[in-house]
Short mmCIF file of C-alpha atoms and ligand atoms in Angstrom, two decimals:
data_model
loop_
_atom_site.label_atom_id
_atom_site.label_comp_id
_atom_site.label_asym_id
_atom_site.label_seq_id
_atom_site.Cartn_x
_atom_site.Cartn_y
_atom_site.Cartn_z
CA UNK A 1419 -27.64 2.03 -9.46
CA UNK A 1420 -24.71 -0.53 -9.18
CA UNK A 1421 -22.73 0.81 -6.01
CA UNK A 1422 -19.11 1.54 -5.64
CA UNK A 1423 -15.96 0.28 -5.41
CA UNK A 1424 -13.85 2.71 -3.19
CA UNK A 1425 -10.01 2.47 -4.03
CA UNK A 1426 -8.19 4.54 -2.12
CA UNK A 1427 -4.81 4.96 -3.81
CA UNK A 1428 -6.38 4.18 -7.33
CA UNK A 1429 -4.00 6.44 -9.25
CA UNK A 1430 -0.91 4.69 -8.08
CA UNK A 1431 0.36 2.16 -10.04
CA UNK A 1432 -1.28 -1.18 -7.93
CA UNK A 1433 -4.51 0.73 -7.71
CA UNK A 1434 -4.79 2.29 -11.13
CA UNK A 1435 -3.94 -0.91 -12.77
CA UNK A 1436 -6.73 -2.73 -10.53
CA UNK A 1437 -8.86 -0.16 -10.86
CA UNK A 1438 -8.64 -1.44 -15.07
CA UNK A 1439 -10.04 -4.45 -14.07
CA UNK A 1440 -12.75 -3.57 -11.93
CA UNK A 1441 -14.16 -1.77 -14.66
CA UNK A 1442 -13.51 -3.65 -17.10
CA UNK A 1443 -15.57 -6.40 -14.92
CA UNK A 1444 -18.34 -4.04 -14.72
CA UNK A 1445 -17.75 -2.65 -11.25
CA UNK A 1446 -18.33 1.21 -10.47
CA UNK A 1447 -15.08 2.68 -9.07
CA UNK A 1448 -14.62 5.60 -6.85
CA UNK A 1449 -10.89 6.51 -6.33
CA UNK A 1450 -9.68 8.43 -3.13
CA UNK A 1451 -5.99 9.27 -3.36
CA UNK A 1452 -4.16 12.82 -2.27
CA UNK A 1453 -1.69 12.47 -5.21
CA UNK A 1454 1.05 12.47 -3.15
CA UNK A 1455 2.88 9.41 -5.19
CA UNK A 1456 0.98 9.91 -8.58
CA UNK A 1457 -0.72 12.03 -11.47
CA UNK A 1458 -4.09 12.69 -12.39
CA UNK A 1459 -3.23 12.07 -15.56
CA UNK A 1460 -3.76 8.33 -14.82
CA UNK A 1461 -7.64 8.74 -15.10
CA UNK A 1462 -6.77 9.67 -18.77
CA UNK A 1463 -5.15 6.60 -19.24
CA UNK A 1464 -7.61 4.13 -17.45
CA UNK A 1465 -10.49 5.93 -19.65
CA UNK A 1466 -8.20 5.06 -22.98
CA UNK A 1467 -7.80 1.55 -21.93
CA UNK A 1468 -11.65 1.15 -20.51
CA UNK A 1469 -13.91 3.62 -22.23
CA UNK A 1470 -14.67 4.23 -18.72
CA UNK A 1471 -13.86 7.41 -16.10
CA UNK A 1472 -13.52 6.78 -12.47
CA UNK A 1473 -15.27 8.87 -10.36
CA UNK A 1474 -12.30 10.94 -8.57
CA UNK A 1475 -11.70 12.39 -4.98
CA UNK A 1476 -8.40 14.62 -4.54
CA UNK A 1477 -7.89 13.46 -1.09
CA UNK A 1478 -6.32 12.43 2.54
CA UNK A 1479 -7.48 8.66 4.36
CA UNK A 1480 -6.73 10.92 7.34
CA UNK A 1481 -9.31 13.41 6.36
CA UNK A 1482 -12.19 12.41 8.74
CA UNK A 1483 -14.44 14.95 7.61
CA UNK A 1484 -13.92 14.07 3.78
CA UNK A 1485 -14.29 10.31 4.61
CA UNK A 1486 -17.65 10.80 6.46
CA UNK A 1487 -18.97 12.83 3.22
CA UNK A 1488 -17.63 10.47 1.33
CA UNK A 1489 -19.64 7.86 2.66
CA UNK A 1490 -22.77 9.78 2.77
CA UNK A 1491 -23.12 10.62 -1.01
CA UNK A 1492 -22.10 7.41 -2.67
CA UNK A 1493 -23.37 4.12 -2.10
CA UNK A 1494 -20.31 2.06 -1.14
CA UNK A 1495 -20.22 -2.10 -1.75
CA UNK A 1496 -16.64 -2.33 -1.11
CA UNK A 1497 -13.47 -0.82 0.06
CA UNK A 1498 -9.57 -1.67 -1.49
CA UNK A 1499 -7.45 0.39 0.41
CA UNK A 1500 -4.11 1.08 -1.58
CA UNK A 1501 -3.66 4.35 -0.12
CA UNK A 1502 0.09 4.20 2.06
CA UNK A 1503 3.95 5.29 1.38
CA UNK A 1504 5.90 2.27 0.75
CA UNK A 1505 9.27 3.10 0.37
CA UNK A 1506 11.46 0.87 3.43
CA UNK A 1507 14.53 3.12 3.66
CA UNK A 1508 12.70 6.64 3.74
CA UNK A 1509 10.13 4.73 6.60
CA UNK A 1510 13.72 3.97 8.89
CA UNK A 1511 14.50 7.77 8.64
CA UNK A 1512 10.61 8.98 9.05
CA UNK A 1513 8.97 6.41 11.03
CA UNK A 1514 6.20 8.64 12.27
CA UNK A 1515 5.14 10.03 8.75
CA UNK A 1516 4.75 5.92 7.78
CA UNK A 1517 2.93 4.88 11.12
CA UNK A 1518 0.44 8.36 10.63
CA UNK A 1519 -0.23 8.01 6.97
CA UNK A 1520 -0.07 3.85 6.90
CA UNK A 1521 -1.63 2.76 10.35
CA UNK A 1522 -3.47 6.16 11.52
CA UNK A 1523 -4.66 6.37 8.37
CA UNK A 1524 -5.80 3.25 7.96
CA UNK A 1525 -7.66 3.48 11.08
CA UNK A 1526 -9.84 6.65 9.92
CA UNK A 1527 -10.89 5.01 6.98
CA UNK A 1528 -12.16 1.54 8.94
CA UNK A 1529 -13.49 4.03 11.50
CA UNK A 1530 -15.63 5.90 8.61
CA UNK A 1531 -16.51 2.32 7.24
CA UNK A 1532 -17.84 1.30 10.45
CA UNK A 1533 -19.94 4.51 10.53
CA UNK A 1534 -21.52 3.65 7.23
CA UNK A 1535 -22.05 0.05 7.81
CA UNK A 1536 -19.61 -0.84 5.15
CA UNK A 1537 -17.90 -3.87 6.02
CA UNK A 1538 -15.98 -5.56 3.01
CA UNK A 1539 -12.14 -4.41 3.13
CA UNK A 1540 -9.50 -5.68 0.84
CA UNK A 1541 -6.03 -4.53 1.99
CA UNK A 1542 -2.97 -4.34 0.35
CA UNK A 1543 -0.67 -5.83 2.30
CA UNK A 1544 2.99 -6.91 1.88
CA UNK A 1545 4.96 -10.17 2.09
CA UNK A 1546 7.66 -8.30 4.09
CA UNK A 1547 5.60 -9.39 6.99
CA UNK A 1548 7.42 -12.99 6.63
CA UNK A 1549 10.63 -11.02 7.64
CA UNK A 1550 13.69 -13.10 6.70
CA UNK A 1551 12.33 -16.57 6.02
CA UNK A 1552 12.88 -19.24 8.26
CA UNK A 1553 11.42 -21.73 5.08
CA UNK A 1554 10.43 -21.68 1.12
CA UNK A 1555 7.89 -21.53 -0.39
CA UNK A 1556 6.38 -19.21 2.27
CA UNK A 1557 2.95 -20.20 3.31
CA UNK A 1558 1.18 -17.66 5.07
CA UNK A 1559 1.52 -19.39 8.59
CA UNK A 1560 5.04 -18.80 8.48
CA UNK A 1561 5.71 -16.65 11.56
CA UNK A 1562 5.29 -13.10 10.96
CA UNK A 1563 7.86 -10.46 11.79
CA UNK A 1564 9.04 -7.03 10.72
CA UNK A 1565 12.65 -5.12 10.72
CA UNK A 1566 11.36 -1.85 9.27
CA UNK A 1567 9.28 0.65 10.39
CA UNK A 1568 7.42 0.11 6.79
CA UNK A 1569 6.88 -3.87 7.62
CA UNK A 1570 6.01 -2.62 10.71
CA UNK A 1571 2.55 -0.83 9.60
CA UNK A 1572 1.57 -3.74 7.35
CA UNK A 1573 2.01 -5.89 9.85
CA UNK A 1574 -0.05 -3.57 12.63
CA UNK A 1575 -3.09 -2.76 10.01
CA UNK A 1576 -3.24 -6.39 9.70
CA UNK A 1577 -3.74 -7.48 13.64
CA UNK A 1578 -6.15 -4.34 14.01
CA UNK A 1579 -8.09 -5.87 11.52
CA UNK A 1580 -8.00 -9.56 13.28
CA UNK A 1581 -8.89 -7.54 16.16
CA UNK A 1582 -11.68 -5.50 14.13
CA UNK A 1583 -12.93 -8.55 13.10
CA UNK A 1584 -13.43 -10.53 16.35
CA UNK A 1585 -15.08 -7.19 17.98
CA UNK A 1586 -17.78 -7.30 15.67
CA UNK A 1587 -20.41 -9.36 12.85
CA UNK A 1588 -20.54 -9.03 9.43
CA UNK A 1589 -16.35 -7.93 8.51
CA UNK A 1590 -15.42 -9.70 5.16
CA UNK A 1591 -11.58 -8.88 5.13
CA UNK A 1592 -8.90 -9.95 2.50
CA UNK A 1593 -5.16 -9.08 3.70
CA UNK A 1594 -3.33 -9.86 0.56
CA UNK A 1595 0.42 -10.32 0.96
CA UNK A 1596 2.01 -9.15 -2.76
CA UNK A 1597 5.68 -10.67 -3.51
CA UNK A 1598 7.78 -8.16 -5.69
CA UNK A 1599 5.09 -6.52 -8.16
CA UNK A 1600 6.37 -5.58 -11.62
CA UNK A 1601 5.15 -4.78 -15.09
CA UNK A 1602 3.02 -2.53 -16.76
CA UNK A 1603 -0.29 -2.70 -18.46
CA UNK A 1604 -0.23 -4.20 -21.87
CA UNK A 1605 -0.66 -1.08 -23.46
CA UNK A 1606 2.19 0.68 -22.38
CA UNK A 1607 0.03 3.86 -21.02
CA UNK A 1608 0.16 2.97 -17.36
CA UNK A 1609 2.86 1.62 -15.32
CA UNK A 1610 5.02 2.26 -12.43
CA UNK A 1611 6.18 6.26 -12.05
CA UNK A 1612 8.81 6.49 -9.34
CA UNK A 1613 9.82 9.73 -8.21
CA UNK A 1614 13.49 10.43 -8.33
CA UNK A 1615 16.07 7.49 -7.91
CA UNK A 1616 13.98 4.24 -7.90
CA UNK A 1617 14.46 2.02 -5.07
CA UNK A 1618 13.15 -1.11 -6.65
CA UNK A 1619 15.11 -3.21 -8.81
CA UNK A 1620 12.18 -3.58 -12.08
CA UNK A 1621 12.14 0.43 -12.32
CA UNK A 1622 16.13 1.20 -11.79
CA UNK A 1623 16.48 -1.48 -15.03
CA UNK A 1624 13.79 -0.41 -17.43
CA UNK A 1625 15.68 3.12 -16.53
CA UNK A 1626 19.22 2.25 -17.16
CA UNK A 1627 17.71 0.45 -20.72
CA UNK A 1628 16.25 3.47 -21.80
CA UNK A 1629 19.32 5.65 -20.66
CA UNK A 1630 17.59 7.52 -18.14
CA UNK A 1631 20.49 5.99 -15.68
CA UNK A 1632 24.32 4.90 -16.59
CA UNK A 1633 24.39 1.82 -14.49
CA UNK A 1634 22.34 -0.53 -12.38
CA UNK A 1635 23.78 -1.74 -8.96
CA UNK A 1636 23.65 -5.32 -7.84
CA UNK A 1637 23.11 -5.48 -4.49
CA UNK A 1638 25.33 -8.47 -3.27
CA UNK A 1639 26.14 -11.28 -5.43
CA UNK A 1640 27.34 -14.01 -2.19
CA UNK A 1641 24.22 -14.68 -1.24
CA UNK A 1642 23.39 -18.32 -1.00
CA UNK A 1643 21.50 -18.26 -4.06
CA UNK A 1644 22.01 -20.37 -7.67
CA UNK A 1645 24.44 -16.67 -9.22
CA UNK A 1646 24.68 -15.59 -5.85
CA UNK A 1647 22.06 -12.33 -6.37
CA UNK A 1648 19.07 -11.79 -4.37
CA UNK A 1649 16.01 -14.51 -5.52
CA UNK A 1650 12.41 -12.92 -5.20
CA UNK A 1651 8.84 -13.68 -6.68
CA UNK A 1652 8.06 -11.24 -8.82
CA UNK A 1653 4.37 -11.07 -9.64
CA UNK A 1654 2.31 -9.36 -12.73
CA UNK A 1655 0.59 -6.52 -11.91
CA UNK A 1656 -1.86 -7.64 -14.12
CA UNK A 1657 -2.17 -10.73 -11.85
CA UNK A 1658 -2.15 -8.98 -8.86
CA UNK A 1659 -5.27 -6.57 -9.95
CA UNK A 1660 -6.89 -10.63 -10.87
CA UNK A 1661 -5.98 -12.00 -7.33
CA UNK A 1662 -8.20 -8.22 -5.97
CA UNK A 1663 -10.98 -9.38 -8.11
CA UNK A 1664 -11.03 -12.64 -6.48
CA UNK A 1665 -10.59 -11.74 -3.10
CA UNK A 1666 -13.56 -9.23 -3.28
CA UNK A 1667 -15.88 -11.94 -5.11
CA UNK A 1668 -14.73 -14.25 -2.37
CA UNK A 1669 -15.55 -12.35 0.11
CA UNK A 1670 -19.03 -10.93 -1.28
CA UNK A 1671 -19.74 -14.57 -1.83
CA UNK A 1672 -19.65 -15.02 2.18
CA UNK A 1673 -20.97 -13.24 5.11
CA UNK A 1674 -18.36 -12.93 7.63
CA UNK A 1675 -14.19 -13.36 6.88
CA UNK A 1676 -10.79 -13.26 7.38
CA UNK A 1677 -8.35 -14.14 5.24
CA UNK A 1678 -4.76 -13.24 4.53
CA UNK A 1679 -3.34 -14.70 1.24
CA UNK A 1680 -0.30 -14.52 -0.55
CA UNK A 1681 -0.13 -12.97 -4.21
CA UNK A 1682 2.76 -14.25 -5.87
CA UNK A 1683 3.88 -16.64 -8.80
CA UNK A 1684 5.80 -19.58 -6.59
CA UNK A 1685 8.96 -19.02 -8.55
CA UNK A 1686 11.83 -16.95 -7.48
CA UNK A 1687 14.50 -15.26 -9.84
CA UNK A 1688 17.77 -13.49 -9.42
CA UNK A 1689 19.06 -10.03 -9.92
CA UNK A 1690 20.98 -11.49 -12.94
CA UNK A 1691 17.77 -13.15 -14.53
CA UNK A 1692 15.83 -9.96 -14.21
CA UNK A 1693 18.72 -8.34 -16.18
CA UNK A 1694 18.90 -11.05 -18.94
CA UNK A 1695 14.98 -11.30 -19.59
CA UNK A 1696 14.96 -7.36 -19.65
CA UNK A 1697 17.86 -7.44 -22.07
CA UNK A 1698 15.87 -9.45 -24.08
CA UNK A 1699 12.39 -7.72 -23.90
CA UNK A 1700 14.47 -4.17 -24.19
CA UNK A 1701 17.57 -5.26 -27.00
CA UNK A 1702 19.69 -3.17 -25.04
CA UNK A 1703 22.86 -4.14 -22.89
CA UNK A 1704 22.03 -2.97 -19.11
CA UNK A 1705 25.38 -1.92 -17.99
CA UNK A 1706 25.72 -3.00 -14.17
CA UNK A 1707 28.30 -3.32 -11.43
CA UNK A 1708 28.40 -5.38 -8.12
CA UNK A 1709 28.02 -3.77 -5.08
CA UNK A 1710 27.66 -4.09 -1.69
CA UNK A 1711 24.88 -5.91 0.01
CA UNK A 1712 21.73 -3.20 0.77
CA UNK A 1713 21.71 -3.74 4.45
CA UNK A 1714 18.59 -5.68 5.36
CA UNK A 1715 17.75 -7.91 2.18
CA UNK A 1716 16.88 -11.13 2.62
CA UNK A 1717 18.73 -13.59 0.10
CA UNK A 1718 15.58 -15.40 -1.09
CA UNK A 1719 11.83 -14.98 -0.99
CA UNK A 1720 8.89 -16.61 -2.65
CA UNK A 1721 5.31 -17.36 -2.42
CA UNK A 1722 3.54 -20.78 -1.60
CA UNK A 1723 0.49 -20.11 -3.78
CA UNK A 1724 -1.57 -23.06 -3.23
CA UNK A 1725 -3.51 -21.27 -0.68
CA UNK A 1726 -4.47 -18.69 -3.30
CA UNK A 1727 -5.59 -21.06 -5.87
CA UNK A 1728 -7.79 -23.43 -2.88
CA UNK A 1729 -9.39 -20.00 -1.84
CA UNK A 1730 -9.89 -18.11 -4.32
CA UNK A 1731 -9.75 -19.93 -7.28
CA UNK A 1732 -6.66 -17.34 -8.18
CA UNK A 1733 -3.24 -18.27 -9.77
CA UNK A 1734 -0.94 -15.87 -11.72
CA UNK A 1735 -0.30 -16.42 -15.31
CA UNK A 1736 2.06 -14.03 -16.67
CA UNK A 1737 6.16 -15.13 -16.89
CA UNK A 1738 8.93 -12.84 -16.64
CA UNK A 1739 9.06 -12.23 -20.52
CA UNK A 1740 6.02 -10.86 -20.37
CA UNK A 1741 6.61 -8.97 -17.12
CA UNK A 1742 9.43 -7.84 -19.18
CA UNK A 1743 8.16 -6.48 -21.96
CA UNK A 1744 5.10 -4.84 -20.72
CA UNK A 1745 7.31 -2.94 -18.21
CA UNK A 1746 9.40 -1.75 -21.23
CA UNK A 1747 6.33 -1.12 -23.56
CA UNK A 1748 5.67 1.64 -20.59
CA UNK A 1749 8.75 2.51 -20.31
CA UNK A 1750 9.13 4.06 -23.64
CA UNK A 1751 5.84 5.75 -23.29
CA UNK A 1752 6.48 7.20 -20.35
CA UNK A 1753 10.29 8.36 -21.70
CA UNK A 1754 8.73 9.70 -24.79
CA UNK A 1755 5.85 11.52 -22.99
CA UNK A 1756 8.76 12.81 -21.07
CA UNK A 1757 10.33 14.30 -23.99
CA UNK A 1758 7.33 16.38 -25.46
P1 NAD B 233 1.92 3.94 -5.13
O1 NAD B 233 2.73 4.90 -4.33
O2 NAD B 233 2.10 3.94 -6.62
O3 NAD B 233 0.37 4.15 -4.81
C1 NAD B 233 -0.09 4.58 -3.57
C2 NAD B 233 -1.07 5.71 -3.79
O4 NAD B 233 -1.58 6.14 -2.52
C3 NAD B 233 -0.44 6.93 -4.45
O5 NAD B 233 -1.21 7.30 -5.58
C4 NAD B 233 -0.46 8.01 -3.36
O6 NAD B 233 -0.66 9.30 -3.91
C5 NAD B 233 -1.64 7.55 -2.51
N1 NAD B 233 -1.58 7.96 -1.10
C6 NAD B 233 -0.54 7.83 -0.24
N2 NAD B 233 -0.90 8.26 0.98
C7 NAD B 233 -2.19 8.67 0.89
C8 NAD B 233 -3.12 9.23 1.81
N3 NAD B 233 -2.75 9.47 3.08
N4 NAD B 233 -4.36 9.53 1.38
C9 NAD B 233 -4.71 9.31 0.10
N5 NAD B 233 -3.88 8.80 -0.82
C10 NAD B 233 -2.63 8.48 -0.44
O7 NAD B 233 2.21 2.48 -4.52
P2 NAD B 233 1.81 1.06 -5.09
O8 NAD B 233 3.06 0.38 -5.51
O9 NAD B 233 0.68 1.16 -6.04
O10 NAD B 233 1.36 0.35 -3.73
C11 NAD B 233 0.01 0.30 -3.35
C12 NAD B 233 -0.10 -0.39 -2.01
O11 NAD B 233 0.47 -1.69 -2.09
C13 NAD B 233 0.66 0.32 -0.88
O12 NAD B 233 -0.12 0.24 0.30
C14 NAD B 233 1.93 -0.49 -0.74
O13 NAD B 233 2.44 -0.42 0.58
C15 NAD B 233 1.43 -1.89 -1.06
N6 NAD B 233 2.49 -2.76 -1.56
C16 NAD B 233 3.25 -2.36 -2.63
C17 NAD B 233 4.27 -3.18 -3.08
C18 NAD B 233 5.16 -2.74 -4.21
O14 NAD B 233 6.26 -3.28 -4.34
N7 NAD B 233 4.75 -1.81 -5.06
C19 NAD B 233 4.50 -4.42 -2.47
C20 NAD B 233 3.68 -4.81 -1.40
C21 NAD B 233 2.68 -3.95 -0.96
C1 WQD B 234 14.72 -6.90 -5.39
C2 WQD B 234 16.14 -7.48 -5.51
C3 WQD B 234 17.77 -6.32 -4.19
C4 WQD B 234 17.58 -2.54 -6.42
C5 WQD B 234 10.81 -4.30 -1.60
C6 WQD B 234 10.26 -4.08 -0.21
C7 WQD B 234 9.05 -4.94 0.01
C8 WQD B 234 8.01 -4.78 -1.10
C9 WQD B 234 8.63 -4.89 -2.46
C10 WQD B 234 6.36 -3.20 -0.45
C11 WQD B 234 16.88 -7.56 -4.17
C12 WQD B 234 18.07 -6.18 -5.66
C13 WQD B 234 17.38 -3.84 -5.96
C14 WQD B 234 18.83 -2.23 -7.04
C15 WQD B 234 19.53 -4.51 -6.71
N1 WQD B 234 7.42 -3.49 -1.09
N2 WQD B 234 18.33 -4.80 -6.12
N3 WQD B 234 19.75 -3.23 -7.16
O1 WQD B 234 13.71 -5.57 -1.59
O2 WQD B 234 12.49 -7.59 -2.51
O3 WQD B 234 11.20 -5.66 -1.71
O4 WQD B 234 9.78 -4.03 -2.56
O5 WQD B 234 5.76 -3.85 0.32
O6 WQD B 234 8.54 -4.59 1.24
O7 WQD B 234 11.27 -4.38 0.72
O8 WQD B 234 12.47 -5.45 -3.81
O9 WQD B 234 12.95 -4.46 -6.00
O10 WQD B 234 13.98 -3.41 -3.95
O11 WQD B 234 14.79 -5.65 -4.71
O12 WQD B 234 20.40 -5.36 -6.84
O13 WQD B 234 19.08 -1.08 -7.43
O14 WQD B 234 16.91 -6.61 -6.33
O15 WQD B 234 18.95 -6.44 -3.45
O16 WQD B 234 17.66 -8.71 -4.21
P1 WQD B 234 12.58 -6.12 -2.33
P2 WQD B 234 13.51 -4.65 -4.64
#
């Protein structure tokens, strides 16, 4: 029997969406994910787009005991370890529950890996490592640092596993450093659920153009940036759940390594162009004001890609039309589901 894929945090929006693709390129997936940031109801959705159910696991990374049975009844090729809380201002105020769920958790899981001899680990890591660049494009030398107690446990999982992998033969590790992932899948039936006010700027839009919200805020428009709004690289999720499929067949392709790579388009846009495309995908007005700058944003961030497409043979396709409209095409399913 073809073994599994493990995706911990595969009904989340990252790992549901890559969780598409691996079935859809013939992979078995098992998903592992307490439901603390998402809905069963996601397995419904990745069945309707797939024809195909994940096998499901209502639980905890931290759960040693589940992990070790885990690992004993299916045969495992591969782990992708979504599984973490990622929001930066909630991590400031609870920086224990980030470093148990996102670091100690992390550390059960490679703990039960080692135990069952799996050794391929893709992780989902962030490019708020980078901290506030010292030079664009970043490439993924740029010096790593971390002003949040969020960055912070990216940053640790990935030296335990440089550490994890010099202690021992045989690891085949992928950190992948995602810009600013947006978008939906084509479909419209999965996409990015936030609970209560969204903290990211894609969701607080698509929910202002549907009328869920009166009013987007712009976070600072003196940066030193072309309209004077924030610049990031906002990625596809489509693309990203690509750039997991070539990181694992990278690293099933070779016996022992470690890379870290960033995931991200190499073109940054502003507040103000997120607003206009969405206007355009949506053909509603998004009523905003200026406000304040959100203590610790960087003015401008994006991705030097060429590693990406050397390495893995990877490079995002999707624009920010397209990001655009597929985040509104789920948008209005998920407003309308809302609604009975
Ligand atoms: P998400 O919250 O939608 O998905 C995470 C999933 O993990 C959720 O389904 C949640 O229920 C589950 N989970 C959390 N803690 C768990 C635990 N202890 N045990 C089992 N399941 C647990 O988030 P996402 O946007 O899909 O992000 C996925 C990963 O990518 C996270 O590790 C995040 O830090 C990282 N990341 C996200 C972004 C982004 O902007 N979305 C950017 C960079 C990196
Ligand atoms: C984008 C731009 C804001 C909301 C965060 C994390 C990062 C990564 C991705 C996980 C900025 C502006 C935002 C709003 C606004 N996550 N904005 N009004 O800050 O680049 O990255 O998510 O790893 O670690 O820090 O993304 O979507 O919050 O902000 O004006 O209501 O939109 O100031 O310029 P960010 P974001």
């Amino acid at each position: 029997m073809t073994p599994y894929i493990l995706v911990t945090g595969g009904t989340g929006f990252i790992g549901s969406l890559t969780t598409v693709s691996l079935l859809e390129a013939g992979h078995n997936v098992l998903i592992l994910d307490n439901l603390s940031n998402s809905s069963p109801s996601v397995l419904d959705a990745i069945e309707k787009i797939t024809g195909k159910r994940p096998d499901f696991i209502q639980g905890d990374i931290r759960d040693a005991a589940l992990l070790a049975d885990l690992f004993s009844r299916y045969s495992i090729q591969a782990v992708m370890h979504f599984a973490g809380l990622k929001a930066v201002g909630e991590s400031v105020q609870f920086p224990l529950r980030y470093y148990d769920n996102n670091v100690h958790g992390s550390v059960q899981l490679l703990q039960a890996m080692q135990a069952a001899n799996v050794r391929t680990f893709i992780f989902s890591s962030s490019a708020t490592v980078y901290g506030d660049p010292k030079f664009l494009p970043l490439t993924e030398d740029h010096p790593l640092s971390t002003t949040n107690p969020y960055g912070h446990s990216k940053l640790m999982v990935e030296e335990i596993l440089q550490n994890l992998y010099k202690s021992e033969d045989g690891w085949r590790i992928a950190c992948l450093r995602y810009f600013n992932p947006v978008g939906a899948h084509p479909s419209g039936l999965i996409g990015e659920a936030p609970q209560g006010i969204p903290n990211n700027l894609m969701p607080y839009v698509a929910q202002v153009a549907v009328g869920e919200r009166a009013q987007l805020s712009v976070f600072g428009d003196d940066y030193d940036t072309p309209d004077g709004t924030g610049v990031r690289d906002y990625i596809h999720v489509m693309d990203l759940a690509e750039g997991h499929l070539a990181a694992l067949n990278y690293c099933l392709e070779n016996d022992s390594e470690l890379l870290a790579v960033n995931l991200g388009t190499g073109t940054g846009y502003s507040v103000l162009d997120m607003i206009s495309a969405f206007e355009r995908s949506s053909q509603r007005r998004i009523a905003y004001q200026i406000a304040p700058r959100r203590p610790g944003d960087i003015a401008s961030c994006w991705a030097d890609t060429s590693f990406a497409r050397k390495k893995l043979g990877w490079t995002a396709s999707s624009g920010i039309q397209k990001m655009c409209d597929d985040a509104w095409r789920w948008q209005c399913h998920a407003a309308a589901t809302k609604n009975g």
